[in-house]
Amino acid sequence: MIQVQHLTKQYAGRMAVDDVTFEVEPGQIVGFLGPNGAGKSTTMRILSGYMPPTSGRARVNGHDVFHESLAVRRSVGYMPETAPLYTEMRVKEYLRFRAELKGLAGQAMRRRVGEVMDLCSVTDARRRLIGNLSKGYRQRVALADALLHEPPLLILDEPSNGLDPVQIRQVRELLRGLRPKHTILLSTHILPEVESLCDRVVMIHHGRLLADDTPENLARRLRTLTEVHAELRGSGEMTAALEALPGVRKASAEEAGDGWQRLVLRVEPRQDVREAVMALASERGWQVRELHRRLPGLEEVFVELASAESPGVF
Amino acid sequence: MRIFWVLLKKELRAFFVSPMAYIVLALVMVLNGFCLRAALSVLERGPSEGSIVTWTFHAMWFWLSYFFIFPLLTMRLFAEEKKMGTLETLFTAPVRTWQVVWSKYAASVLLYCLLWTPSALNFALVDWITAGQVEMPAGALKGSYLILFVMGLFNLAIGCFASSLTSNQIIAAVVSFTMSLLHFLGGLFISVIGRQVSESFVDIIHYIASTEHIRIFTNGLIDTRPLVYYTSFALLFLALTHQVVESRRWKP
Ligand SMILES: Nc1ncnc2c1ncn2[C@@H]1O[C@H](COP(=O)(O)OP(=O)(O)OP(=O)(O)O)[C@@H](O)[C@H]1O
Ligand SMILES: [Mg+2]
């Protein structure tokens, strides 16, 4: 669905996207991640046919983004980051205008506008001026616009930005429901969303590609320490004994009341010390009321990758 | 072509939901009234060589108001969309650049034409009240509105161009006003000075001096030179606008 090869974009000599190569298969939901200023929006603008790359090639649905810009725009539903809309229009009127621009007409157009308004829950605001809508509503109107012509590819730049938690969940369900028919490339800073929604993650930083894999694989390859959390009660020096266990780098304890201690163990990557902790506790006669391992999530991956001075960690 | 109509409809709507259309319309109607009043007072003084049509479009009031029309009609066309970021939404829909440029321009031209209908009604009213006693040659009327139309095409294209250069409507208005006025003053200067300096200037005068054009056309004469001049420069400015709007697609 998307083929990006050595894509580069400069703004007045400043590199925004630097030699990025990746592919997106049809039917996938791909999370596009990176810190602020990484070049996500720039890449998405190029892919939606808004502006050409400085060098390199990008093909969307088999069409070149520069030479066949119109065909690309027909197959892409794009939602810009700031959701710019005509503030002097009413919601339904705006969506009808956009639907007509995208080639819908007559009865089919009216029906489709009704459908997307329902999908994005803006039907109750259909007669309101866009200029008077709250940020979340505008965001949803922009999403409705992107869905209008049922494009095979959706490019959504921070679609859940500014939505309340209920709406974030609704949008997530909406996108999940689109999966078999539509391919989705979305950028976001809400990492749990990516973990639960995306089949793949493409991560860039300073315009360069850092990672391109499934969320689970990324977490597995992470170098950061995993953590084991335990709540124990008993006598004796706990932290020293726990730190003596193989694989444990560091243990820290804090009072949890009633003689209970809450312990956090920092553990070498890809090691599981829970059984050893359990054995130690029964040997010393400690009571255990909690013991669990916290696997590193995308958030840790993100922080580690983004803070790495030189890319190429993976 | 369908896309063009959809865009044109949207542009026209945008004019009429903003107060701008009504402000300009009111302004032009008032000033047209002053122009007509001035023309009538010339005619009251006794027989003159021009008709009421000539004197209406020669009134000082006319030029005073004329150059304010264009910035007001065109300043928001591109500048507002740039400011709001809606150009990005617009150009990620399957629309071509020319469709956008021409629909915006066409909307401003239509509104401009609408602005002059009250003045035509004024003439009709004078004709009706005086029971046809004021001479109102049809040729002069036709000529006047023809030259007003092509001068409008020219100045509106300048306004479009100015609006495409910036995301600030005020700057767009100032640039368009300045360009239109400079063109007018240049023509005036040449028509006043040129004749005295050398005969070879006379030709140029016929091309670029707006005051001359008004004088000739309001007397019912139709000269093709200014028609060609104004429309070709209008096309040039539209082509420039097209280039500016496309410039995001240039490779740096
Ligand atoms: N129109 C522009 N002119 C000049 N530089 C730009 C322009 N747009 C973006 N940039 C620069 O390009 C780089 C990438 O910007 P981009 O908007 O793609 O980042 P992003 O990954 O979307 O960030 P965010 O998470 O904040 O949305 C930034 O350094 C930015 O300053
Ligand atoms: Mg961005």
Coordinates of C-alpha atoms and ligand atoms in Angstrom, one line a residue:
Chain A
M1 CA 0.0 0.0 0.0
I2 CA 2.8 2.4 0.8
Q3 CA 6.4 2.1 -0.5
V4 CA 8.8 4.7 0.7
Q5 CA 12.4 4.6 -0.6
H6 CA 15.2 6.8 0.6
L7 CA 12.7 9.6 1.2
T8 CA 14.4 12.9 2.0
K9 CA 12.8 16.3 2.7
Q10 CA 14.6 19.5 3.4
Y11 CA 13.1 22.8 4.5
A12 CA 15.4 25.6 3.5
G13 CA 18.5 23.4 3.9
R14 CA 17.2 21.9 7.2
M15 CA 16.7 18.1 7.1
A16 CA 13.2 17.2 8.2
V17 CA 13.2 13.7 6.8
D18 CA 16.5 12.0 6.1
D19 CA 16.7 8.9 3.9
V20 CA 13.7 7.0 5.3
T21 CA 12.7 3.6 3.8
F22 CA 9.8 1.5 4.8
E23 CA 6.8 -0.3 3.5
V24 CA 3.2 -0.8 4.6
E25 CA 1.2 -3.8 3.6
P26 CA -2.5 -3.6 2.8
G27 CA -4.8 -4.1 5.7
Q28 CA -2.3 -3.2 8.4
I29 CA -2.6 -0.5 11.0
V30 CA 0.8 1.1 11.4
G31 CA 1.8 3.4 14.2
F32 CA 4.1 6.2 13.2
L33 CA 6.1 7.3 16.2
G34 CA 8.8 9.7 17.0
P35 CA 9.5 12.7 19.4
N36 CA 8.3 16.2 18.5
G37 CA 10.0 17.5 15.4
A38 CA 11.0 14.0 14.3
G39 CA 9.5 14.5 10.8
K40 CA 6.3 12.5 11.2
S41 CA 4.0 15.2 9.9
T42 CA 6.4 16.0 7.1
T43 CA 6.4 12.4 5.9
M44 CA 2.6 12.2 6.1
R45 CA 2.2 15.3 4.1
I46 CA 4.5 13.9 1.4
L47 CA 2.5 10.6 1.4
S48 CA -0.8 12.4 1.1
G49 CA 0.4 14.2 -2.1
Y50 CA 0.5 17.6 -0.5
M51 CA 4.1 18.3 -1.2
P52 CA 6.9 16.4 -3.0
P53 CA 10.0 15.0 -1.4
T54 CA 13.3 16.6 -2.0
S55 CA 14.7 13.3 -3.1
G56 CA 13.7 9.6 -2.9
R57 CA 10.5 8.0 -4.0
A58 CA 7.2 7.3 -2.4
R59 CA 4.4 5.2 -3.9
V60 CA 0.9 5.0 -2.5
N61 CA -1.5 2.4 -3.8
G62 CA 0.8 2.0 -6.7
H63 CA 0.9 5.7 -7.6
D64 CA 3.9 7.9 -7.4
V65 CA 3.2 10.8 -4.9
F66 CA 4.8 13.4 -7.2
H67 CA 3.9 12.4 -10.7
E68 CA 0.5 11.0 -10.0
S69 CA -0.5 13.3 -7.1
L70 CA -4.2 13.3 -8.1
A71 CA -4.5 9.5 -8.1
V72 CA -2.7 9.4 -4.8
R73 CA -5.1 12.0 -3.3
R74 CA -8.0 9.9 -4.5
S75 CA -6.8 6.9 -2.6
V76 CA -5.8 8.6 0.6
G77 CA -8.0 10.0 3.4
Y78 CA -5.7 12.5 5.1
M79 CA -6.3 14.1 8.4
P80 CA -3.8 17.0 9.1
E81 CA -2.4 17.4 12.5
T82 CA -4.2 20.7 13.5
A83 CA -7.4 19.6 11.8
P84 CA -7.8 22.9 9.8
L85 CA -11.4 23.5 8.8
Y86 CA -13.5 26.3 7.3
T87 CA -14.7 28.0 10.5
E88 CA -17.6 29.8 8.8
M89 CA -19.2 26.6 7.6
R90 CA -21.6 24.3 9.4
V91 CA -20.5 20.7 10.0
K92 CA -22.9 19.0 7.6
E93 CA -22.4 21.7 5.0
Y94 CA -18.6 21.3 5.3
L95 CA -18.8 17.6 4.9
R96 CA -21.0 17.9 1.9
F97 CA -18.6 20.3 0.3
R98 CA -15.7 18.0 1.0
A99 CA -17.7 15.0 -0.3
E100 CA -18.4 16.8 -3.6
L101 CA -14.8 17.7 -3.9
K102 CA -14.0 14.0 -3.5
G103 CA -16.3 13.2 -6.3
L104 CA -19.5 12.1 -4.5
A105 CA -22.8 13.5 -5.6
G106 CA -26.6 13.4 -5.1
Q107 CA -28.2 10.7 -2.9
A108 CA -25.0 8.8 -2.4
M109 CA -23.2 11.9 -1.2
R110 CA -25.9 12.7 1.3
R111 CA -26.1 9.1 2.6
R112 CA -22.3 8.9 3.0
V113 CA -22.2 12.2 4.9
G114 CA -24.8 10.9 7.3
E115 CA -22.8 7.7 7.7
V116 CA -19.5 9.4 8.6
M117 CA -21.2 11.8 10.9
D118 CA -22.6 8.8 12.8
L119 CA -19.3 7.0 12.8
C120 CA -17.4 9.9 14.2
S121 CA -20.3 11.0 16.5
V122 CA -20.7 14.5 15.2
T123 CA -24.4 14.1 14.1
D124 CA -25.6 16.1 17.1
A125 CA -23.4 19.0 16.0
R126 CA -24.3 18.9 12.3
R127 CA -26.0 22.3 12.3
R128 CA -23.3 24.1 14.4
L129 CA -20.7 26.4 13.0
I130 CA -17.4 24.8 12.9
G131 CA -15.8 27.9 14.4
N132 CA -17.8 27.4 17.6
L133 CA -17.0 23.7 18.1
S134 CA -14.7 22.4 20.7
K135 CA -11.3 21.0 19.8
G136 CA -12.4 17.4 20.1
Y137 CA -15.4 18.0 17.9
R138 CA -13.3 19.6 15.2
Q139 CA -10.9 16.8 15.4
R140 CA -13.8 14.3 14.8
V141 CA -15.1 16.4 11.9
A142 CA -11.7 16.2 10.3
L143 CA -11.6 12.5 10.8
A144 CA -15.1 12.2 9.3
D145 CA -13.8 14.2 6.3
A146 CA -10.9 11.7 5.9
L147 CA -13.3 8.8 5.8
L148 CA -15.7 10.3 3.3
H149 CA -14.6 8.7 0.1
E150 CA -13.8 5.4 1.7
P151 CA -10.2 5.6 0.7
P152 CA -8.1 2.4 0.8
L153 CA -5.5 4.2 2.8
L154 CA -6.0 6.5 5.8
I155 CA -3.2 8.8 6.9
L156 CA -4.1 10.3 10.2
D157 CA -1.8 12.8 12.0
E158 CA -2.5 12.5 15.7
P159 CA -6.1 11.6 15.4
S160 CA -6.7 11.3 19.1
N161 CA -5.1 14.6 19.9
G162 CA -7.5 16.6 22.0
L163 CA -10.1 13.9 22.5
D164 CA -11.5 12.9 25.9
P165 CA -10.8 9.3 27.1
V166 CA -14.2 8.0 26.0
Q167 CA -13.7 9.5 22.5
I168 CA -10.2 8.1 22.3
R169 CA -11.6 4.7 22.9
Q170 CA -14.4 5.2 20.4
V171 CA -11.9 6.4 17.7
R172 CA -9.8 3.4 18.5
E173 CA -12.7 1.0 18.0
L174 CA -13.7 2.9 14.9
L175 CA -10.2 2.4 13.4
R176 CA -10.1 -1.2 14.5
G177 CA -13.4 -1.7 12.6
L178 CA -11.9 -0.3 9.5
R179 CA -9.0 -2.7 9.5
P180 CA -9.9 -5.4 7.0
K181 CA -10.8 -2.9 4.2
H182 CA -8.6 0.0 5.0
T183 CA -4.9 0.4 5.6
I184 CA -4.1 3.0 8.3
L185 CA -0.9 4.9 9.0
L186 CA -1.4 7.0 12.2
S187 CA 1.0 9.1 14.2
T188 CA 0.3 9.5 17.9
H189 CA 2.0 10.2 21.2
I190 CA -0.4 7.9 23.1
L191 CA 1.7 4.8 23.3
P192 CA -0.9 2.4 24.9
E193 CA -3.0 3.2 21.9
V194 CA -0.3 1.9 19.6
E195 CA 0.2 -1.2 21.7
S196 CA -3.4 -2.1 21.6
L197 CA -4.2 -1.1 18.0
C198 CA -1.2 -1.3 15.7
D199 CA 0.2 -4.3 13.9
R200 CA 3.4 -2.5 13.4
V201 CA 5.4 0.4 14.6
V202 CA 7.6 2.7 12.4
M203 CA 9.7 5.0 14.5
I204 CA 11.7 8.0 13.4
H205 CA 13.9 10.5 15.2
H206 CA 15.7 13.5 13.7
G207 CA 14.2 12.5 10.4
R208 CA 15.9 9.1 10.4
L209 CA 14.3 5.7 10.6
L210 CA 15.0 4.1 14.0
A211 CA 12.8 1.0 14.1
D212 CA 10.3 -0.8 12.1
D213 CA 8.8 -3.8 13.8
T214 CA 5.8 -5.2 15.8
P215 CA 5.3 -3.5 19.2
E216 CA 6.1 -6.9 21.0
N217 CA 9.3 -7.4 19.1
L218 CA 10.5 -3.9 19.9
A219 CA 9.8 -4.4 23.6
R220 CA 11.6 -7.8 23.5
R221 CA 14.7 -6.3 22.0
L222 CA 14.9 -3.5 24.5
R223 CA 18.0 -3.1 26.6
T224 CA 16.5 -1.4 29.6
L225 CA 16.0 -3.4 32.8
T226 CA 12.8 -5.0 33.6
E227 CA 11.3 -4.4 37.0
V228 CA 9.9 -6.9 39.5
H229 CA 7.5 -5.4 42.1
A230 CA 7.0 -7.3 45.4
E231 CA 5.3 -6.6 48.7
L232 CA 6.8 -8.5 51.5
R233 CA 6.5 -8.6 55.3
G234 CA 9.1 -10.2 57.6
S235 CA 12.2 -9.6 59.6
G236 CA 15.7 -9.1 58.4
E237 CA 17.5 -7.0 55.9
M238 CA 15.4 -7.6 52.7
T239 CA 17.1 -5.4 50.1
A240 CA 20.6 -6.8 50.7
A241 CA 19.3 -10.4 50.5
L242 CA 17.4 -9.7 47.3
E243 CA 20.3 -7.9 45.7
A244 CA 22.4 -11.0 46.3
L245 CA 20.1 -13.0 44.0
P246 CA 21.6 -13.6 40.5
G247 CA 20.2 -11.2 37.9
V248 CA 19.1 -8.5 40.3
R249 CA 21.0 -5.3 39.9
K250 CA 19.4 -3.2 42.5
A251 CA 16.6 -3.4 45.0
S252 CA 14.9 -0.5 46.7
A253 CA 12.3 -0.7 49.5
E254 CA 9.7 1.6 51.0
E255 CA 7.2 1.3 53.8
A256 CA 3.7 0.3 52.8
G257 CA 2.3 0.3 56.3
D258 CA 1.5 -2.5 58.8
G259 CA 5.1 -3.8 58.5
W260 CA 4.7 -4.4 54.8
Q261 CA 7.6 -3.4 52.5
R262 CA 7.1 -2.5 48.9
L263 CA 10.2 -3.6 46.9
V264 CA 11.2 -2.7 43.4
L265 CA 13.9 -4.9 41.9
R266 CA 15.7 -3.8 38.8
V267 CA 16.5 -6.9 36.8
E268 CA 18.9 -7.7 33.9
P269 CA 17.1 -7.7 30.6
R270 CA 15.4 -11.0 29.6
Q271 CA 15.7 -12.5 33.1
D272 CA 13.0 -13.6 35.4
V273 CA 13.7 -13.6 39.1
R274 CA 10.2 -14.2 40.4
E275 CA 10.8 -17.8 41.3
A276 CA 14.0 -17.0 43.1
V277 CA 12.3 -14.3 45.1
M278 CA 9.5 -16.7 46.1
A279 CA 12.1 -19.3 47.2
L280 CA 14.0 -16.8 49.2
A281 CA 10.9 -15.6 50.9
S282 CA 9.8 -19.0 52.0
E283 CA 13.3 -19.8 53.2
R284 CA 13.4 -16.7 55.4
G285 CA 9.8 -17.0 56.4
W286 CA 8.6 -13.7 54.8
Q287 CA 5.0 -13.2 53.9
V288 CA 4.3 -12.3 50.2
R289 CA 1.1 -10.5 49.1
E290 CA 2.2 -9.3 45.7
L291 CA 4.8 -10.3 43.2
H292 CA 4.7 -9.3 39.6
R293 CA 7.0 -8.5 36.7
R294 CA 6.5 -5.3 34.7
L295 CA 7.5 -5.8 31.1
P296 CA 8.9 -2.8 29.4
G297 CA 6.2 -1.3 27.1
L298 CA 6.4 0.9 24.1
E299 CA 6.9 3.8 26.4
E300 CA 10.3 2.5 27.5
V301 CA 11.2 1.7 24.0
F302 CA 10.3 5.1 22.9
V303 CA 12.3 6.8 25.7
E304 CA 15.3 4.7 25.1
L305 CA 15.3 5.1 21.4
A306 CA 14.6 8.8 21.5
S307 CA 17.3 9.5 24.1
A308 CA 20.0 7.4 22.4
E309 CA 22.5 9.9 21.1
S310 CA 23.4 7.9 18.0
P311 CA 20.8 5.8 16.2
G312 CA 21.5 2.2 15.4
V313 CA 20.6 0.8 18.7
F314 CA 18.6 -1.8 17.0
Chain B
M1 CA -15.2 21.2 -14.3
R2 CA -17.6 19.9 -11.6
I3 CA -14.9 20.5 -9.0
F4 CA -14.6 24.1 -10.3
W5 CA -18.4 24.7 -9.7
V6 CA -18.2 23.1 -6.2
L7 CA -15.3 25.4 -5.3
L8 CA -17.0 28.5 -6.8
K9 CA -20.1 27.9 -4.9
K10 CA -18.1 27.6 -1.7
E11 CA -16.2 30.8 -2.4
L12 CA -19.4 32.8 -3.1
R13 CA -20.9 31.5 0.1
A14 CA -17.8 32.5 2.0
F15 CA -18.2 36.1 0.7
F16 CA -21.8 36.4 1.8
V17 CA -21.4 34.9 5.2
S18 CA -18.7 37.4 6.0
P19 CA -19.7 41.0 6.5
M20 CA -17.2 42.0 3.8
A21 CA -19.5 41.6 0.8
Y22 CA -22.1 43.9 2.4
I23 CA -19.5 46.5 3.5
V24 CA -18.2 46.7 -0.1
L25 CA -21.6 46.7 -1.6
A26 CA -22.7 49.6 0.7
L27 CA -19.6 51.5 0.1
V28 CA -19.9 51.3 -3.6
M29 CA -23.6 52.2 -3.6
V30 CA -23.0 55.3 -1.5
L31 CA -20.1 56.4 -3.7
N32 CA -22.1 55.7 -6.8
G33 CA -24.7 58.0 -5.4
F34 CA -22.2 60.7 -5.0
C35 CA -20.9 60.2 -8.5
L36 CA -24.4 60.5 -9.9
R37 CA -25.0 63.6 -7.9
A38 CA -21.7 65.1 -9.2
A39 CA -22.7 64.3 -12.7
L40 CA -26.1 65.9 -12.4
S41 CA -24.6 69.0 -11.0
V42 CA -22.3 69.3 -14.0
L43 CA -25.3 68.9 -16.3
E44 CA -27.3 71.5 -14.3
R45 CA -24.8 74.1 -15.2
G46 CA -25.8 74.0 -18.8
P47 CA -25.0 72.1 -22.0
S48 CA -21.8 70.0 -21.8
E49 CA -19.9 67.8 -24.2
G50 CA -20.4 64.6 -22.2
S51 CA -23.5 62.7 -21.3
I52 CA -24.6 61.9 -17.7
V53 CA -22.7 58.6 -18.1
T54 CA -19.4 60.3 -18.9
W55 CA -19.7 62.6 -16.0
T56 CA -20.7 59.9 -13.5
F57 CA -17.5 57.9 -14.2
H58 CA -15.4 61.0 -14.3
A59 CA -16.4 62.2 -10.8
M60 CA -13.6 62.4 -8.3
W61 CA -15.7 60.2 -6.1
F62 CA -15.4 57.4 -8.6
W63 CA -11.6 57.1 -8.5
L64 CA -11.7 57.7 -4.8
S65 CA -13.7 54.6 -4.2
Y66 CA -12.5 52.5 -7.1
F67 CA -9.2 51.2 -5.7
F68 CA -10.7 50.2 -2.4
I69 CA -12.9 47.7 -4.0
F70 CA -10.2 45.3 -5.1
P71 CA -8.3 44.7 -1.9
L72 CA -11.6 44.3 0.0
L73 CA -12.8 41.7 -2.5
T74 CA -9.6 39.7 -2.9
M75 CA -7.5 40.0 0.3
R76 CA -9.0 36.9 2.0
L77 CA -9.0 34.6 -1.0
F78 CA -5.7 32.8 -0.3
A79 CA -4.3 34.6 2.7
E80 CA -7.1 33.3 5.0
E81 CA -6.7 29.8 3.8
K82 CA -2.9 30.0 4.4
K83 CA -3.4 31.4 7.8
M84 CA -6.0 28.8 8.9
G85 CA -4.0 25.9 7.3
T86 CA -7.0 24.9 5.2
L87 CA -4.9 25.0 2.0
E88 CA -3.4 21.7 3.2
T89 CA -6.9 20.1 3.5
L90 CA -7.9 21.6 0.2
F91 CA -4.9 20.3 -1.7
T92 CA -5.0 16.9 -0.2
A93 CA -8.4 16.5 -1.8
P94 CA -8.3 15.6 -5.5
V95 CA -8.4 19.2 -6.8
R96 CA -6.1 20.8 -9.3
T97 CA -4.4 24.1 -8.7
W98 CA -6.0 25.8 -11.6
Q99 CA -9.5 24.9 -10.3
V100 CA -8.7 26.5 -7.0
V101 CA -7.1 29.7 -8.5
W102 CA -9.9 30.2 -11.1
S103 CA -12.7 29.5 -8.7
K104 CA -11.5 32.1 -6.3
Y105 CA -10.9 34.6 -9.1
A106 CA -14.3 33.9 -10.7
A107 CA -16.0 34.4 -7.4
S108 CA -14.4 37.8 -7.0
V109 CA -15.3 38.8 -10.5
L110 CA -18.9 37.8 -10.0
L111 CA -19.1 39.8 -6.9
Y112 CA -17.5 42.7 -8.6
C113 CA -20.1 42.6 -11.3
L114 CA -22.8 42.5 -8.7
L115 CA -21.3 45.7 -7.2
W116 CA -22.1 47.7 -10.3
T117 CA -25.7 46.7 -10.7
P118 CA -26.9 49.4 -8.3
S119 CA -25.2 52.0 -10.4
A120 CA -27.0 50.7 -13.5
L121 CA -30.2 50.9 -11.5
N122 CA -29.3 54.5 -10.7
F123 CA -29.2 55.3 -14.4
A124 CA -32.5 53.6 -14.9
L125 CA -34.0 55.5 -12.1
V126 CA -32.8 58.9 -13.4
D127 CA -34.2 58.0 -16.8
W128 CA -37.5 57.1 -15.3
I129 CA -37.8 60.2 -13.0
T130 CA -36.9 62.6 -15.7
A131 CA -39.0 60.8 -18.2
G132 CA -36.1 60.4 -20.6
Q133 CA -35.2 64.1 -20.7
V134 CA -31.6 63.4 -19.6
E135 CA -29.7 62.1 -22.6
M136 CA -28.4 58.6 -21.8
P137 CA -26.7 57.1 -24.9
A138 CA -26.8 53.4 -25.0
G139 CA -23.3 53.2 -26.5
A140 CA -21.8 55.1 -23.7
L141 CA -23.5 52.8 -21.1
K142 CA -22.2 49.7 -22.9
G143 CA -18.7 51.2 -23.2
S144 CA -18.6 52.2 -19.6
Y145 CA -19.6 48.9 -18.2
L146 CA -17.3 47.1 -20.6
I147 CA -14.2 49.1 -19.6
L148 CA -15.2 48.8 -15.9
F149 CA -15.4 45.0 -16.4
V150 CA -12.0 44.6 -18.0
M151 CA -10.4 47.0 -15.5
G152 CA -12.0 44.9 -12.8
L153 CA -10.5 41.7 -14.4
F154 CA -7.1 43.3 -14.3
N155 CA -7.2 44.6 -10.8
L156 CA -8.9 41.6 -9.3
A157 CA -6.1 39.4 -10.8
I158 CA -3.6 41.7 -9.0
G159 CA -5.5 41.2 -5.8
C160 CA -5.5 37.4 -6.2
F161 CA -1.8 37.5 -6.7
A162 CA -1.2 39.7 -3.7
S163 CA -3.3 37.4 -1.6
S164 CA -1.4 34.3 -2.6
L165 CA 1.9 35.9 -1.5
T166 CA 1.1 36.1 2.2
S167 CA -0.9 34.7 5.0
N168 CA -1.7 38.1 6.3
Q169 CA -4.8 39.7 4.9
I170 CA -3.7 43.2 5.7
I171 CA -0.5 42.8 3.9
A172 CA -2.3 41.3 0.9
A173 CA -4.7 44.3 0.9
V174 CA -1.9 46.8 1.1
V175 CA 0.1 45.1 -1.7
S176 CA -2.9 44.9 -4.0
F177 CA -3.9 48.5 -3.3
T178 CA -0.4 49.7 -3.9
M179 CA 0.0 47.8 -7.2
S180 CA -3.4 48.9 -8.6
L181 CA -2.8 52.5 -7.5
L182 CA 0.8 52.6 -9.0
H183 CA -0.5 51.3 -12.2
F184 CA -3.2 54.0 -12.3
L185 CA -0.8 56.8 -11.3
G186 CA 1.7 55.6 -13.9
G187 CA -1.0 55.8 -16.5
L188 CA -2.1 59.2 -15.3
F189 CA 1.5 60.5 -15.3
I190 CA 2.1 59.4 -18.8
S191 CA -1.1 60.8 -20.1
V192 CA -0.5 64.2 -18.6
I193 CA 3.2 64.5 -19.2
G194 CA 3.7 62.1 -22.1
R195 CA 1.7 64.1 -24.7
Q196 CA 3.9 67.1 -24.1
V197 CA 7.2 65.3 -24.2
S198 CA 6.9 63.3 -27.3
E199 CA 4.4 62.0 -29.8
S200 CA 5.6 58.5 -29.4
F201 CA 4.1 58.3 -26.0
V202 CA 0.6 58.7 -27.3
D203 CA 0.5 55.0 -28.3
I204 CA 1.4 53.9 -24.8
I205 CA -1.2 56.2 -23.3
H206 CA -3.9 54.3 -25.2
Y207 CA -2.7 51.1 -23.6
I208 CA -2.1 51.8 -20.0
A209 CA -3.7 55.1 -18.9
S210 CA -6.9 54.1 -17.1
T211 CA -8.2 57.7 -17.1
E212 CA -7.9 57.8 -20.9
H213 CA -9.8 54.5 -21.1
I214 CA -12.6 55.7 -19.0
R215 CA -12.8 59.0 -21.1
I216 CA -13.0 57.1 -24.4
F217 CA -15.3 54.3 -23.4
T218 CA -17.7 56.5 -21.4
N219 CA -18.2 58.4 -24.6
G220 CA -19.3 55.3 -26.3
L221 CA -16.2 54.5 -28.2
I222 CA -14.7 51.1 -28.0
D223 CA -11.0 50.7 -28.4
T224 CA -9.7 47.2 -28.5
R225 CA -6.2 48.1 -27.2
P226 CA -7.1 48.5 -23.5
L227 CA -9.3 45.4 -23.7
V228 CA -6.4 43.3 -24.9
Y229 CA -4.1 45.0 -22.5
Y230 CA -6.2 44.4 -19.4
T231 CA -7.2 40.9 -20.1
S232 CA -3.7 39.8 -21.0
F233 CA -2.3 41.2 -17.9
A234 CA -5.1 39.7 -15.9
L235 CA -4.1 36.3 -17.3
L236 CA -0.5 37.0 -16.5
F237 CA -1.2 37.7 -12.9
L238 CA -3.4 34.6 -12.6
A239 CA -0.6 32.6 -14.1
L240 CA 1.7 34.1 -11.4
T241 CA -0.8 33.3 -8.7
H242 CA -0.9 29.7 -10.0
Q243 CA 2.9 29.5 -9.7
V244 CA 2.9 30.9 -6.2
V245 CA 0.3 28.4 -5.1
E246 CA 2.2 25.6 -6.7
S247 CA 5.5 26.7 -5.2
R248 CA 5.2 24.3 -2.3
R249 CA 5.6 21.6 -5.0
W250 CA 8.9 23.1 -6.2
K251 CA 12.0 21.1 -5.3
P252 CA 14.3 23.2 -3.2
Ligands
LIG1 N1 7.0 24.5 6.8 C1 8.1 24.3 7.4 N2 9.2 25.1 7.2 C2 10.4 24.8 7.8 N3 10.6 23.8 8.7 C3 9.6 23.0 8.9 C4 8.3 23.2 8.3 N4 7.5 22.2 8.8 C5 8.2 21.4 9.6 N5 9.5 21.9 9.7 C6 10.6 21.3 10.5 O1 10.8 20.0 10.1 C7 11.0 19.2 11.2 C8 10.0 18.0 11.3 O2 8.7 18.6 11.6 P1 7.4 17.7 11.7 O3 6.3 18.6 11.8 O4 7.4 16.7 10.5 O5 7.6 16.9 13.0 P2 6.6 15.9 13.8 O6 7.3 14.6 13.9 O7 5.3 15.9 13.1 O8 6.6 16.6 15.2 P3 5.3 16.7 16.2 O9 5.3 15.4 17.0 O10 5.6 17.9 17.1 O11 4.1 16.8 15.4 C9 11.0 20.1 12.4 O12 12.3 20.4 12.8 C10 10.3 21.3 12.0 O13 10.8 22.4 12.6
MG2 MG 3.5 16.4 13.7

